[in-house]
Amino acid sequence: MSVYVISEVEILDETAAQRYRELAQASITGYQGRYIVRGAAPDALEGDFDEHKRVVLVEFPDRETAERWYASAEYAEALELSKTALRRRLLLVDGVA
């Protein structure tokens, strides 16, 4: 069953964020992940959403693969860079069968 990583992102440092995106994309691809949404500015139908934030949605084939990606050496540099480049909320959610 597909699993999704949903990220609500605010960019703190554009140069560092660009490098993060490059590293993250390479690692995601290596773990059979694919971007469904990347950097979209959503329209809030209900509730409030900070206009400075963006949404990213990545699909992985299953939870085990997504968890391996997040803990991988391939993603480690991007993950470290994210601490200064971005402010974000990162969620892992199961799709429906």
PDB file of C-alpha atoms in Angstrom:
ATOM      1  CA  MET A   1       0.000   0.000   0.000  1.00  0.00           C
ATOM      2  CA  SER A   2       1.348   3.443  -0.902  1.00  0.00           C
ATOM      3  CA  VAL A   3       2.571   5.749   1.844  1.00  0.00           C
ATOM      4  CA  TYR A   4       2.834   9.523   1.610  1.00  0.00           C
ATOM      5  CA  VAL A   5       5.230  12.003   3.128  1.00  0.00           C
ATOM      6  CA  ILE A   6       3.454  15.335   3.498  1.00  0.00           C
ATOM      7  CA  SER A   7       5.534  18.387   4.260  1.00  0.00           C
ATOM      8  CA  GLU A   8       4.346  21.856   5.186  1.00  0.00           C
ATOM      9  CA  VAL A   9       7.392  24.045   4.514  1.00  0.00           C
ATOM     10  CA  GLU A  10       8.537  27.574   5.190  1.00  0.00           C
ATOM     11  CA  ILE A  11      11.822  28.558   3.523  1.00  0.00           C
ATOM     12  CA  LEU A  12      14.299  30.232   5.856  1.00  0.00           C
ATOM     13  CA  ASP A  13      17.329  30.337   3.528  1.00  0.00           C
ATOM     14  CA  GLU A  14      16.641  30.116  -0.216  1.00  0.00           C
ATOM     15  CA  THR A  15      20.203  29.101  -1.195  1.00  0.00           C
ATOM     16  CA  ALA A  16      20.318  26.325   1.382  1.00  0.00           C
ATOM     17  CA  ALA A  17      16.760  25.286   0.485  1.00  0.00           C
ATOM     18  CA  GLN A  18      17.746  24.871  -3.169  1.00  0.00           C
ATOM     19  CA  ARG A  19      20.611  22.580  -2.165  1.00  0.00           C
ATOM     20  CA  TYR A  20      18.228  20.688   0.130  1.00  0.00           C
ATOM     21  CA  ARG A  21      15.797  20.165  -2.778  1.00  0.00           C
ATOM     22  CA  GLU A  22      18.575  18.750  -4.976  1.00  0.00           C
ATOM     23  CA  LEU A  23      19.804  16.335  -2.309  1.00  0.00           C
ATOM     24  CA  ALA A  24      16.293  15.318  -1.259  1.00  0.00           C
ATOM     25  CA  GLN A  25      15.171  14.632  -4.824  1.00  0.00           C
ATOM     26  CA  ALA A  26      18.153  12.373  -5.515  1.00  0.00           C
ATOM     27  CA  SER A  27      17.546  10.404  -2.324  1.00  0.00           C
ATOM     28  CA  ILE A  28      13.780  10.140  -2.855  1.00  0.00           C
ATOM     29  CA  THR A  29      14.253   8.810  -6.387  1.00  0.00           C
ATOM     30  CA  GLY A  30      16.715   6.229  -5.054  1.00  0.00           C
ATOM     31  CA  TYR A  31      14.013   4.867  -2.763  1.00  0.00           C
ATOM     32  CA  GLN A  32      11.284   4.615  -5.417  1.00  0.00           C
ATOM     33  CA  GLY A  33       9.650   7.816  -4.230  1.00  0.00           C
ATOM     34  CA  ARG A  34       7.941  10.265  -6.532  1.00  0.00           C
ATOM     35  CA  TYR A  35       6.761  13.807  -6.087  1.00  0.00           C
ATOM     36  CA  ILE A  36       3.010  14.263  -6.380  1.00  0.00           C
ATOM     37  CA  VAL A  37       3.114  17.933  -5.298  1.00  0.00           C
ATOM     38  CA  ARG A  38       6.260  19.995  -4.938  1.00  0.00           C
ATOM     39  CA  GLY A  39       6.312  23.484  -3.476  1.00  0.00           C
ATOM     40  CA  ALA A  40       2.670  24.277  -4.128  1.00  0.00           C
ATOM     41  CA  ALA A  41       0.990  27.296  -2.567  1.00  0.00           C
ATOM     42  CA  PRO A  42      -2.327  25.880  -1.379  1.00  0.00           C
ATOM     43  CA  ASP A  43      -5.707  27.555  -1.247  1.00  0.00           C
ATOM     44  CA  ALA A  44      -7.160  26.973   2.214  1.00  0.00           C
ATOM     45  CA  LEU A  45     -10.786  25.930   1.830  1.00  0.00           C
ATOM     46  CA  GLU A  46     -11.202  25.802   5.610  1.00  0.00           C
ATOM     47  CA  GLY A  47      -9.038  27.078   8.440  1.00  0.00           C
ATOM     48  CA  ASP A  48      -5.956  29.227   8.213  1.00  0.00           C
ATOM     49  CA  PHE A  49      -2.807  28.527   6.250  1.00  0.00           C
ATOM     50  CA  ASP A  50       0.279  30.736   6.354  1.00  0.00           C
ATOM     51  CA  GLU A  51       0.727  32.237   2.884  1.00  0.00           C
ATOM     52  CA  HIS A  52       4.528  31.922   3.233  1.00  0.00           C
ATOM     53  CA  LYS A  53       4.368  28.129   3.512  1.00  0.00           C
ATOM     54  CA  ARG A  54       4.361  25.580   0.725  1.00  0.00           C
ATOM     55  CA  VAL A  55       3.223  21.956   0.519  1.00  0.00           C
ATOM     56  CA  VAL A  56       5.183  18.947  -0.716  1.00  0.00           C
ATOM     57  CA  LEU A  57       3.672  15.480  -1.194  1.00  0.00           C
ATOM     58  CA  VAL A  58       5.853  12.452  -1.949  1.00  0.00           C
ATOM     59  CA  GLU A  59       4.553   8.955  -2.613  1.00  0.00           C
ATOM     60  CA  PHE A  60       6.522   5.830  -1.655  1.00  0.00           C
ATOM     61  CA  PRO A  61       5.491   2.260  -2.507  1.00  0.00           C
ATOM     62  CA  ASP A  62       5.144   1.278   1.181  1.00  0.00           C
ATOM     63  CA  ARG A  63       5.859   2.390   4.747  1.00  0.00           C
ATOM     64  CA  GLU A  64       9.043   0.335   5.087  1.00  0.00           C
ATOM     65  CA  THR A  65      10.581   2.007   2.030  1.00  0.00           C
ATOM     66  CA  ALA A  66       9.620   5.494   3.240  1.00  0.00           C
ATOM     67  CA  GLU A  67      11.090   4.829   6.677  1.00  0.00           C
ATOM     68  CA  ARG A  68      14.294   3.437   5.149  1.00  0.00           C
ATOM     69  CA  TRP A  69      14.576   6.559   2.973  1.00  0.00           C
ATOM     70  CA  TYR A  70      14.138   8.921   5.943  1.00  0.00           C
ATOM     71  CA  ALA A  71      16.822   7.074   7.967  1.00  0.00           C
ATOM     72  CA  SER A  72      19.162   6.557   4.994  1.00  0.00           C
ATOM     73  CA  ALA A  73      22.699   7.781   4.469  1.00  0.00           C
ATOM     74  CA  GLU A  74      21.502   9.130   1.110  1.00  0.00           C
ATOM     75  CA  TYR A  75      19.059  11.491   2.835  1.00  0.00           C
ATOM     76  CA  ALA A  76      21.261  12.342   5.858  1.00  0.00           C
ATOM     77  CA  GLU A  77      22.959  15.396   4.320  1.00  0.00           C
ATOM     78  CA  ALA A  78      19.640  16.848   3.156  1.00  0.00           C
ATOM     79  CA  LEU A  79      18.076  16.180   6.554  1.00  0.00           C
ATOM     80  CA  GLU A  80      20.894  18.029   8.318  1.00  0.00           C
ATOM     81  CA  LEU A  81      20.629  20.923   5.876  1.00  0.00           C
ATOM     82  CA  SER A  82      16.869  21.129   6.425  1.00  0.00           C
ATOM     83  CA  LYS A  83      17.463  22.209  10.028  1.00  0.00           C
ATOM     84  CA  THR A  84      18.737  25.627   8.908  1.00  0.00           C
ATOM     85  CA  ALA A  85      17.177  25.932   5.451  1.00  0.00           C
ATOM     86  CA  LEU A  86      13.556  25.196   6.357  1.00  0.00           C
ATOM     87  CA  ARG A  87      10.956  25.252   9.064  1.00  0.00           C
ATOM     88  CA  ARG A  88       8.589  22.387   8.423  1.00  0.00           C
ATOM     89  CA  ARG A  89       6.127  19.841   9.620  1.00  0.00           C
ATOM     90  CA  LEU A  90       6.760  16.402   8.115  1.00  0.00           C
ATOM     91  CA  LEU A  91       4.061  13.724   8.246  1.00  0.00           C
ATOM     92  CA  LEU A  92       4.043  10.081   7.179  1.00  0.00           C
ATOM     93  CA  VAL A  93       0.586   8.762   6.300  1.00  0.00           C
ATOM     94  CA  ASP A  94      -0.706   5.499   4.880  1.00  0.00           C
ATOM     95  CA  GLY A  95      -2.735   5.542   1.687  1.00  0.00           C
ATOM     96  CA  VAL A  96      -5.889   3.482   1.293  1.00  0.00           C
ATOM     97  CA  ALA A  97      -5.981   0.017  -0.191  1.00  0.00           C
TER      98      ALA A  97
END
